[in-house]
XYZ file of C-alpha atoms in Angstrom:
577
model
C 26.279 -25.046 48.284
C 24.208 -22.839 45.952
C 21.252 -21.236 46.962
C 17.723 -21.772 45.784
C 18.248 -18.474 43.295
C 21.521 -19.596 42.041
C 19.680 -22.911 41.911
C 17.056 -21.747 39.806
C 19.513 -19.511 37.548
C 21.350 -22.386 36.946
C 18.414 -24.488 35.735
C 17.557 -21.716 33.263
C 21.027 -21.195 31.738
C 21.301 -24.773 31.177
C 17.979 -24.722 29.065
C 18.545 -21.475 27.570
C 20.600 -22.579 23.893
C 23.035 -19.665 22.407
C 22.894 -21.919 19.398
C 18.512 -21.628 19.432
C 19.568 -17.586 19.717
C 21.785 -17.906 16.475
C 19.194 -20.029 14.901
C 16.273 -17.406 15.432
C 18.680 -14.675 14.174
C 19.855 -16.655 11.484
C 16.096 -17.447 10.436
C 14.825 -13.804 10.679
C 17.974 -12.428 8.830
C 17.069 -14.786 5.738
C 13.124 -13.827 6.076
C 14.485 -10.063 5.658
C 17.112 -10.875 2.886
C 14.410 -12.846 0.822
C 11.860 -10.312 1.350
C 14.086 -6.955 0.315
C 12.445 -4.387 2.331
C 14.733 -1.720 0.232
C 12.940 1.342 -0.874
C 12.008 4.795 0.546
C 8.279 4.823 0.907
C 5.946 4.568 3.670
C 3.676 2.246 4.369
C 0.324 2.518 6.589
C 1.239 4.939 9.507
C 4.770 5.558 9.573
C 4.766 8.106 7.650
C 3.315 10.239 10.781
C 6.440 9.133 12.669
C 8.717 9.612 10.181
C 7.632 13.264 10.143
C 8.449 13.046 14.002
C 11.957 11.947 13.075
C 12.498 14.785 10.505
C 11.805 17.620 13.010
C 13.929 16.005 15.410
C 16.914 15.697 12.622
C 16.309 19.230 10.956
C 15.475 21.012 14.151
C 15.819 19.390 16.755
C 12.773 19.030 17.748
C 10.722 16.037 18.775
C 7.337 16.990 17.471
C 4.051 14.314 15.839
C 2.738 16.603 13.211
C -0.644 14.967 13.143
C -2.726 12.762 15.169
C -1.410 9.792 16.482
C -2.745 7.840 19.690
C 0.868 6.675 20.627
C 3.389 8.350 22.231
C 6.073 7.347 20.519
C 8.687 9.469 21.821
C 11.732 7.648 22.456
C 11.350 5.226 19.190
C 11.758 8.745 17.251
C 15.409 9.004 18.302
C 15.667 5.452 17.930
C 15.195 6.133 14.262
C 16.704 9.241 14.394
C 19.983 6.982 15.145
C 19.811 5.100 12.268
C 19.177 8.216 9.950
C 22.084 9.544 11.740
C 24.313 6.578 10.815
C 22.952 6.087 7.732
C 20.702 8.740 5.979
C 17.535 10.156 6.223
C 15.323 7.027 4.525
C 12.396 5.090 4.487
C 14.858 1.777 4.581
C 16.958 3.304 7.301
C 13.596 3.656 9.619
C 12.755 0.389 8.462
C 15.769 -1.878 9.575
C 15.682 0.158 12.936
C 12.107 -1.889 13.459
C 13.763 -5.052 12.033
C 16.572 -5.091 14.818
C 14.376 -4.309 17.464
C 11.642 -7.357 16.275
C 14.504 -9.745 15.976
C 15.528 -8.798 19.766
C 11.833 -9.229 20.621
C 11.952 -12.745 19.423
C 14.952 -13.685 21.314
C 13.696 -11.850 24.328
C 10.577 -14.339 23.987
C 12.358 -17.229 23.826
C 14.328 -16.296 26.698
C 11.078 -15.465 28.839
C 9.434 -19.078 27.574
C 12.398 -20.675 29.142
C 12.555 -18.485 32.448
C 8.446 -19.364 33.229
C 7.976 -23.367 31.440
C 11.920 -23.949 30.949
C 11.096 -25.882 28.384
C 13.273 -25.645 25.001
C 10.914 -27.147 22.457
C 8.004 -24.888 23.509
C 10.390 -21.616 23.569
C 11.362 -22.222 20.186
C 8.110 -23.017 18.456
C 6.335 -20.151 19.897
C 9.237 -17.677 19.196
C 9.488 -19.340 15.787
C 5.699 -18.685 15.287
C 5.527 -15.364 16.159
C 8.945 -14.401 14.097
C 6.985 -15.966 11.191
C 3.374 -14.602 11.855
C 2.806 -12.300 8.835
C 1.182 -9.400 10.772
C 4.294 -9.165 13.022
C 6.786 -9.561 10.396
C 4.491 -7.323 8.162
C 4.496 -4.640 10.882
C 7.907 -5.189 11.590
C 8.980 -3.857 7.459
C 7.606 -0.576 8.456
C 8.105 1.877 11.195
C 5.146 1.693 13.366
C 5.078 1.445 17.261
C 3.413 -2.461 16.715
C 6.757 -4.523 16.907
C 8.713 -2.157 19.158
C 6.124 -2.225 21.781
C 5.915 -5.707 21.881
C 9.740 -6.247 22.081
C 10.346 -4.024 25.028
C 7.158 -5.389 26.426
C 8.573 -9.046 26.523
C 12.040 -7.489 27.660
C 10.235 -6.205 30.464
C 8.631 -9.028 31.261
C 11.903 -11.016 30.775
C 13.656 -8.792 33.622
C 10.311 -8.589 36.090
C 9.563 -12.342 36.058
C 13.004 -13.628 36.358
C 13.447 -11.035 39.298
C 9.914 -12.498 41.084
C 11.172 -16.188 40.558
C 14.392 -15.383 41.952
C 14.054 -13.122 44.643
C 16.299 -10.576 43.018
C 15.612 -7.092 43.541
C 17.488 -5.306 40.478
C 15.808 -7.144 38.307
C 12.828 -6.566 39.293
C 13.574 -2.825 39.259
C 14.994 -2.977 35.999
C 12.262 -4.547 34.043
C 9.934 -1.628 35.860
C 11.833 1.131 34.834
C 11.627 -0.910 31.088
C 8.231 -0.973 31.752
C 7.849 2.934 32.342
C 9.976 3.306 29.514
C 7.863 1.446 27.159
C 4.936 3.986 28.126
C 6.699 6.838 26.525
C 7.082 4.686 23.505
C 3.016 2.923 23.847
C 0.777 3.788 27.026
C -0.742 0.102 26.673
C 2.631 -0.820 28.325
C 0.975 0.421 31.579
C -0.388 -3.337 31.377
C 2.799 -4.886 32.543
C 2.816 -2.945 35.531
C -0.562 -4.436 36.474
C 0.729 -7.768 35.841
C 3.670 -6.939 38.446
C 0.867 -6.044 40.913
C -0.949 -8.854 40.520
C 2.089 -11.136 40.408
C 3.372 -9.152 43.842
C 0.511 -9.361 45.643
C -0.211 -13.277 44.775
C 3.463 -13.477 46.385
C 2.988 -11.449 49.698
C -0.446 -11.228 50.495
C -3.102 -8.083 50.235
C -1.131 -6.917 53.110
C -1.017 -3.069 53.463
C 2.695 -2.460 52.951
C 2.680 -5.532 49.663
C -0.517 -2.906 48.072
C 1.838 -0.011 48.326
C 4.608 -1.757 46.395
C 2.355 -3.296 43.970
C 0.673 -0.285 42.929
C 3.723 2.255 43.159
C 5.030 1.566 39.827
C 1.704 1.502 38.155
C 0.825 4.842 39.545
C 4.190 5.901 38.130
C 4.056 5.056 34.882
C 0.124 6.203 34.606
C 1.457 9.591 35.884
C 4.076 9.231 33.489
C 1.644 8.671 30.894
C -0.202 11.879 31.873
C 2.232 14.263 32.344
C 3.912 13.263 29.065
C 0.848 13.451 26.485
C -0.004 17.210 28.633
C 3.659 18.394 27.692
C 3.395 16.907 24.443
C -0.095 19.027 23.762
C 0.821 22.140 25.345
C 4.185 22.285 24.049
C 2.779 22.114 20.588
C 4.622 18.897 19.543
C 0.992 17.114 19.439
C -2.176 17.664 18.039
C -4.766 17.589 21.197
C -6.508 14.353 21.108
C -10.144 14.238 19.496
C -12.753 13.667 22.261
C -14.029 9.568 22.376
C -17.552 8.540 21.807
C -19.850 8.424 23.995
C -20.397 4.518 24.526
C -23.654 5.413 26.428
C -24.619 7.218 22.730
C -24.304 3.751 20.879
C -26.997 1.534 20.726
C -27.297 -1.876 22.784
C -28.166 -3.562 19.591
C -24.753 -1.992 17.571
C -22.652 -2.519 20.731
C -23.337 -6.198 20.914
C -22.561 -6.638 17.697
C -19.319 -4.808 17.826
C -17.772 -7.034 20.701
C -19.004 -10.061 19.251
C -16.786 -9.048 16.159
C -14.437 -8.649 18.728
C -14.169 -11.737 20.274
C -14.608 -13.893 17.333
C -11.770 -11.943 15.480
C -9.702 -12.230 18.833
C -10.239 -16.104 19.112
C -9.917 -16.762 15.313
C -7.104 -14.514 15.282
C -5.650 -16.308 18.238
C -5.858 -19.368 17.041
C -4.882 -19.041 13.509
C -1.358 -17.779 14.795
C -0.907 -20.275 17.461
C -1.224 -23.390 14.962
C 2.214 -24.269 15.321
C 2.367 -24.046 19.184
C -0.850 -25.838 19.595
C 0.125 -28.880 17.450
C 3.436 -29.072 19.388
C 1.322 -29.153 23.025
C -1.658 -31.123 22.140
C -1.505 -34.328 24.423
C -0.128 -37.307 23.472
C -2.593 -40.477 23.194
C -0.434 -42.743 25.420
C -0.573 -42.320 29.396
C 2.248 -40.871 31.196
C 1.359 -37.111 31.695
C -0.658 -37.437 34.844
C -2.644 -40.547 33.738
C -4.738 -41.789 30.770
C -7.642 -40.747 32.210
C -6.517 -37.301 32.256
C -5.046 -36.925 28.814
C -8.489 -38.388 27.260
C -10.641 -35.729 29.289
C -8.103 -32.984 27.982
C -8.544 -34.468 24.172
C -12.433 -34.824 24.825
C -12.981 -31.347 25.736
C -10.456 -29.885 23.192
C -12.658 -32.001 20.469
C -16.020 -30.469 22.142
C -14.648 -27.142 22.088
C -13.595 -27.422 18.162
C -17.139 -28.575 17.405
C -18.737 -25.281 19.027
C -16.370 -22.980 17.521
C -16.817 -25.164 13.827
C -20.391 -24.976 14.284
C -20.193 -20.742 15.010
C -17.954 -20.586 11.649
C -20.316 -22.701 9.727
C -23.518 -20.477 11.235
C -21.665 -17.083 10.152
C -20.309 -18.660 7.277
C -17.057 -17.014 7.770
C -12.883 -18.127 7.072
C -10.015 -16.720 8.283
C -8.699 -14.409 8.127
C -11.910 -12.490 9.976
C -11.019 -8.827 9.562
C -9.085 -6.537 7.278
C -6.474 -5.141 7.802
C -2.613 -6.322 7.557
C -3.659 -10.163 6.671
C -6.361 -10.541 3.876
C -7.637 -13.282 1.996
C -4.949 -11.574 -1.179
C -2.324 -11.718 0.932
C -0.252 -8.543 3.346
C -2.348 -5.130 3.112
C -3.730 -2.941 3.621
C -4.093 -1.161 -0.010
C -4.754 2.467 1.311
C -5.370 3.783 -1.852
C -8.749 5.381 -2.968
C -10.809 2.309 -4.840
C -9.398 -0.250 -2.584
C -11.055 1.395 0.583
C -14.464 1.666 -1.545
C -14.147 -2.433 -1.889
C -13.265 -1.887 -5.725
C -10.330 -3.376 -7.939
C -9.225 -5.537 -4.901
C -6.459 -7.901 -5.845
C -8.700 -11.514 -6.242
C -7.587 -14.827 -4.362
C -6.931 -17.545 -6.828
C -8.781 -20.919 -6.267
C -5.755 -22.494 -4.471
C -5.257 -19.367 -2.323
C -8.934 -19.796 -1.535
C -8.294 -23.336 -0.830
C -5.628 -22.970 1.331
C -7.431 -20.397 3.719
C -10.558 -23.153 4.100
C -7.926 -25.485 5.247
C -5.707 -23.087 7.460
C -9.316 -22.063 9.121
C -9.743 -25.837 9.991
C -6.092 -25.696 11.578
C -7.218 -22.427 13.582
C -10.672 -23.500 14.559
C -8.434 -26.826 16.629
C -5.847 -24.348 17.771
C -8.811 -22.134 19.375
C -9.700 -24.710 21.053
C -6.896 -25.888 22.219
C -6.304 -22.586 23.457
C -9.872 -22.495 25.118
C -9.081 -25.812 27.233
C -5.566 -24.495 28.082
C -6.916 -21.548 29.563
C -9.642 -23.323 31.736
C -6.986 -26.190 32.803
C -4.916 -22.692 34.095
C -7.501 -21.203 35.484
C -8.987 -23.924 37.473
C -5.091 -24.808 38.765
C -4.588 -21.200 39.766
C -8.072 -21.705 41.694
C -6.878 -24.362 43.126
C -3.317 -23.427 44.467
C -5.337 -20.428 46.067
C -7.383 -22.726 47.947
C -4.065 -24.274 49.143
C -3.360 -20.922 51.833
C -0.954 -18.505 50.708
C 2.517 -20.843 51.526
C 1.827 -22.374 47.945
C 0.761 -19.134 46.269
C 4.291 -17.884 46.906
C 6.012 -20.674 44.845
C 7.697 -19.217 41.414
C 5.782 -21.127 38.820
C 2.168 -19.660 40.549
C 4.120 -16.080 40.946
C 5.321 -15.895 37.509
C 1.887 -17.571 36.134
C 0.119 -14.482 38.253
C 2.311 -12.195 36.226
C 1.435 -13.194 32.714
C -1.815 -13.812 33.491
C -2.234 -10.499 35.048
C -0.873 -8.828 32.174
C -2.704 -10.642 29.569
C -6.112 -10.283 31.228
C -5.495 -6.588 31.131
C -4.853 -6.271 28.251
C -7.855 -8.134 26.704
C -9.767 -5.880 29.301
C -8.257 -2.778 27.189
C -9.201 -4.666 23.688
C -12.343 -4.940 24.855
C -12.630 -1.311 25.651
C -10.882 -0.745 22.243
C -13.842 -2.462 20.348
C -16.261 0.215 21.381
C -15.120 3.222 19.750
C -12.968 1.424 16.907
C -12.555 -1.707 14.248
C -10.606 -4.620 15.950
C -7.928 -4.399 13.561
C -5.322 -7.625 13.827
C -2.153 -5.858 14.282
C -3.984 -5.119 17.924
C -3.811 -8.870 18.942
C 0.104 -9.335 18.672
C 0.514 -8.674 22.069
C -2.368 -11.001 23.179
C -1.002 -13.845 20.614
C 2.661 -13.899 22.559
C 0.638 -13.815 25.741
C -1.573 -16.333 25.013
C 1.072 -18.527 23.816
C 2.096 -19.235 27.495
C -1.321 -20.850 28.193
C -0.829 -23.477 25.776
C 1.707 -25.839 27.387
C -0.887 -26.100 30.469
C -2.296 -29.533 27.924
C 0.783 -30.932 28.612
C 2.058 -30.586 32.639
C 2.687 -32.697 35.153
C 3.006 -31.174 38.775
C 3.181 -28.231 37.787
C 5.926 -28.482 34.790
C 6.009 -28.897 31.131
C 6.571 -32.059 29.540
C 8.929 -32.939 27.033
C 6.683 -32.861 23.745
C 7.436 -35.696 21.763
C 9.878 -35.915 18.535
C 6.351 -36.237 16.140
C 4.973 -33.418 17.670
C 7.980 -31.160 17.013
C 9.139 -32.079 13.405
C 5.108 -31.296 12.548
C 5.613 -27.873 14.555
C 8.326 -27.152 12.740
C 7.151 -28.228 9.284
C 4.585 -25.820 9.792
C 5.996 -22.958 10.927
C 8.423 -23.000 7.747
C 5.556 -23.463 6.071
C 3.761 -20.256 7.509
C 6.935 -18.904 6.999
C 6.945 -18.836 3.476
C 3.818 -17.360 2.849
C 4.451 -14.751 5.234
C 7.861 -14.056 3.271
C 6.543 -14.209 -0.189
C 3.447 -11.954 0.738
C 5.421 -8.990 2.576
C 7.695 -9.698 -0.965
C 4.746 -8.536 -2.824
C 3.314 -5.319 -0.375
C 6.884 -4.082 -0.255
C 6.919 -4.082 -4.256
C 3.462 -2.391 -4.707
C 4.119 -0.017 -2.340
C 7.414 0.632 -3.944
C 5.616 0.503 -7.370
C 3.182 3.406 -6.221
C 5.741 5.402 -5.205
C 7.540 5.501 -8.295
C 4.561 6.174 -10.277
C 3.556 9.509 -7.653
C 7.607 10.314 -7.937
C 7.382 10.404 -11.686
C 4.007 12.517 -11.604
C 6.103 15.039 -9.386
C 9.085 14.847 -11.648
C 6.447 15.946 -14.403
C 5.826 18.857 -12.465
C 2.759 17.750 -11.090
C 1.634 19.638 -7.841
C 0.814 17.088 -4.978
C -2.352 19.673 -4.549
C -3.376 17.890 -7.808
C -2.671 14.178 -6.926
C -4.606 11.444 -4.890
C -1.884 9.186 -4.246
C -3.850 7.435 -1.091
C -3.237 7.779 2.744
C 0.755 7.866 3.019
C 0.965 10.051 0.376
C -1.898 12.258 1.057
C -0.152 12.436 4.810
C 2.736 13.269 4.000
C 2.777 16.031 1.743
C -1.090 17.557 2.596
C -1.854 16.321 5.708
C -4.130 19.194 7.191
C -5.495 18.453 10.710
C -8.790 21.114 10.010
C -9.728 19.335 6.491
C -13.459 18.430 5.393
C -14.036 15.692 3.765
C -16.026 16.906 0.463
C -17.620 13.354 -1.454
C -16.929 11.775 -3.985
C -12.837 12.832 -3.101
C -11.571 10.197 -0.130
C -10.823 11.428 3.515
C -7.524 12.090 3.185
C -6.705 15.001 2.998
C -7.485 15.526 -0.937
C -6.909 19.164 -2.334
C -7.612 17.742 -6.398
C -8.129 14.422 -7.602
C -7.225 15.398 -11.037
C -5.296 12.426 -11.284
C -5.351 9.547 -9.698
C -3.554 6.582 -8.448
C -5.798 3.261 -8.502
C -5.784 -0.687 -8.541
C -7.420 -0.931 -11.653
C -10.018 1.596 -13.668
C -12.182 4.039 -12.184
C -15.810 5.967 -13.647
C -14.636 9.177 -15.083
C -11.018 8.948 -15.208
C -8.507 7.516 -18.005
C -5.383 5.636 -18.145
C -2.165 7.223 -18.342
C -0.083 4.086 -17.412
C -0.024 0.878 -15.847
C 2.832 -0.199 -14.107
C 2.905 -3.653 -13.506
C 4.273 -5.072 -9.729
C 6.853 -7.334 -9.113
C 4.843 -9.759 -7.745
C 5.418 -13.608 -6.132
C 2.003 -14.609 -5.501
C -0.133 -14.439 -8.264
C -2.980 -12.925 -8.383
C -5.651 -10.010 -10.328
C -6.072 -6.629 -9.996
C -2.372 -5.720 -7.867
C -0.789 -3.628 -10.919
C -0.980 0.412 -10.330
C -2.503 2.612 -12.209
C -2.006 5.635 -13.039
C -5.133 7.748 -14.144
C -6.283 11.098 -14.548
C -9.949 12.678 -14.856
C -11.874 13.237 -17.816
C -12.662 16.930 -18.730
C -16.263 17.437 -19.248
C -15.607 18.531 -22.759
C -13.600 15.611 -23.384
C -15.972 13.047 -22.138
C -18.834 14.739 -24.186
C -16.373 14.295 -27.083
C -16.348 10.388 -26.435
């Protein structure tokens, strides 16, 4: 006879599809064909890791020419590999993120079915983060965002299948992934406090259980430590700039600055989770654990839409909340001079406009669907607690300890976060997979998922493919501006142009001026500016004139995206005019 662990393995495997694997590969190959993320240019950030990836190639040499608050280090010979096999390019370092997201999203399908083992919910909610356009946005460039997140859920994958099944290796194995992942992002420390929470809800607060919970953590912070010290010392890193003093911020600013925070975190939240939140809102009909149940569930999920509606309606606001990768134009950000200064933005046509009122609707449910999910976990956790420790050692509570543990930590370091810096969105991707696993808690029944009906999942579906395309069709048109920019700066240089004479906007500025003791000097923009003698812009700009106007490639439809290319008036030659 099998035992319980073969028992539960077995259970797994049979709800774990190879055909739902093809399908999510299948899905996210198309998104990439569609999309074309050919072209060697940077986008955002990667352009300070692509440096990294240059030393290591020409002198072998891992080294982060400028300031970076990841650590990065093994993802640079990750993308060394691909530059190995296939050149030195932007592209090359670009497909090395798109395997590794595509993983991810397998990886989270796989962990849905180890902790709910429930097919419909693992697809939807791997399905809506492959389509979420700040993950599949980040996931076109090479930044640390989508890697971190995919070995965080393999972790995760390895630690909670270990904890439900009693076996050791695995356990071991998604630590050491864990620890790994800290080289590569220290926020990965946060799945080693979700093993110690997850360990001690299993054995107790027992001396010896402590000591093995907090091992691992203590590892990978010392880890963390000892790495960023040899990274600074070395001189492969620039040392890190001091923080703020929170204590030097006003009360008045501060408040302000996490209630930005959790408003963007809840819209943010919710927006993504749509599709999952349609899929698991209860049915009208009795038969999850009564009628009287399901109606109290729907009743507070309406009550909880109505606050959050009425806070919208107060601050007048729509998603998305912030700016950053998702804006009301479609994927940014547009790092170039004007853009930052709030001028020649690309404008949202009506429809565009439209379609964000009603997508804001869809997130302000979703939020609080979320909201009652959480409490309905919450209050069950409370309860199994009050139980005595025999029930607290059952899998589901185990592996719910786990993800909860990590998820509450990391809010805990988003929280921190919002002090010093902007809540940008591409910081909630970790919470939105997290949070995800609250979300079938609407629909349980002792304990387990149920079933959700055949309605439920043709609407999830229609609107992930839905999300889907807009997510496709506005990385489309990024990727081309981006592309068209760099062009326009390669055929300045081609003139003979010095780079010294060029404001080309952040990626470009980085990569070919980056100085770490620059001063900013106004009007010229923060980075790293030597001449702005000419000029790349959205559109045109006091003091400067047109040289050309190269027009974008562009899907979605809409003014102000072309690039321009500009160059300043001379005194004389203004007087003149």
């Amino acid at each position: 006879m099998m035992d319980q662990a073969d028992k539960n393995d077995s259970a797994v495997t049979k709800r774990f599809k190879w055909s739902d694997a093809f399908l999510l590969a299948v899905v996210w190959i198309a998104m990439v064909a569609i999309t074309n993320p050919i072209g060697d240019f940077p986008q955002n950030d990667d352009w300070v890791y692509a440096l990294a990836v240059e030393s290591i190639l020409k002198n072998g040499r891992f080294e982060v020419l400028s300031m970076t608050s990841a650590n990065f280090g093994p993802l640079a010979y990750w993308g060394a590999l691909f530059s190995w096999l296939f050149g030195f390019s932007y592209t090359a370092l670009r497909f090395s993120t798109l395997v590794l997201g595509l993983a991810g999203v397998i990886a989270l399908y796989a962990l849905v079915i180890e902790v709910w083992q429930e097919r419909r919910i693992a697809l939807v909610l791997a399905l809506a983060v492959m389509v979420n356009p700040v993950f599949f946005a980040l996931a076109n460039t090479f930044m640390t965002d989508v890697p971190f997140v995919a070995l965080m859920i393999a972790a995760m994958l390895a630690i909670a299948a270990g904890l439900a099944r009693g076996r050791t290796g695995l356990i071991v194995l998604g630590i050491a992934l864990a620890i790994f992942t800290v080289f590569v992002r220290q926020f990965a420390l946060i799945v080693l406090v979700g093993f110690a929470a997850a360990w001690v809800a299993r054995n107790g607060a027992r001396p010896k259980a402590l000591v093995i919970a907090l091992v691992p953590l203590g590892i990978g912070l010392l880890c963390h430590y000892l790495f960023t010290r040899w990274l600074v010392e070395s001189g492969r890193k620039p040392h890190p700039p001091a923080f703020q003093n929170p204590w030097s911020i006003s009360p008045n600013a501060l408040f302000w600055q996490i209630r930005f925070a959790v408003f963007a975190t809840q819209s943010y939240l919710g927006l993504f989770l749509i599709p999952l939140a349609v899929l698991c809102f209860p049915r009208r009909i009795a038969g999850l654990v009564g009628r009287r149940h399901n109606w109290r569930v729907r009743g507070a999920v309406a009550l909880a839409a109505l606050l959050i509606g009425a806070f919208y309606m107060y601050t007048k606001s729509w998603v998305p909340v912030g700016e950053n990768t998702l804006n009301a134009y479609g994927i940014g950000p547009l790092l170039i001079g004007d853009a930052i200064n709030g001028k020649n933005l690309p404008e949202p046509t009506y429809f565009a406009l439209l379609g964000w009122k009603a997508a804001t609707v869809l997130a302000v449910g979703s939020s609080a669907c979320l909201v009652v999910a959480l409490c309905i976990a919450i209050g069950r956790a409370a309860g199994v607690v009050r139980k005595g420790m025999r029930q607290t050692r059952s899998p589901g509570f185990v592996q719910g300890a786990f993800v909860g543990g990590v998820a509450a930590a990391y809010a805990a370091i988003l929280l921190v976060v919002a002090i010093w810096y902007p809540l940008f969105d591409r910081y909630l991707l970790p919470l939105t997979v997290l949070a995800g696993f609250a979300m079938p808690f609407l629909i349980t029944r002792n304990g387990a998922a149920v079933r959700p009906d055949n309605g439920r999942w043709v609407l999830a579906l229609l609107l992930v493919a839905g999300i889907g395309c807009f997510t496709v069709v506005a990385t489309h048109d990024y990727l081309r501006w981006g592309d068209t920019r760099w062009r326009a700066l390669k055929a300045l240089m081609q003139q003979g142009i010095s780079p010294q004479r060029i404001d080309g906007g952040y990626e470009f500025n980085g990569t070919y001026l980056y100085d770490p003791s620059y001063k900013i000097v106004r009007p010229k923009s923060w980075w790293w500016v030597a001449d702005d003698e000419y000029l790349i812009s959205g559109g045109p700009v006091p003091g400067y004139a047109q040289i050309e106007r190269m027009q974008v490639d562009r899907w979605w439809e809409s003014v102000g995206k072309d690039v321009f290319v500009l160059r300043r008036i001379s005194p004389a030659a203004s007087a003149s005019r």
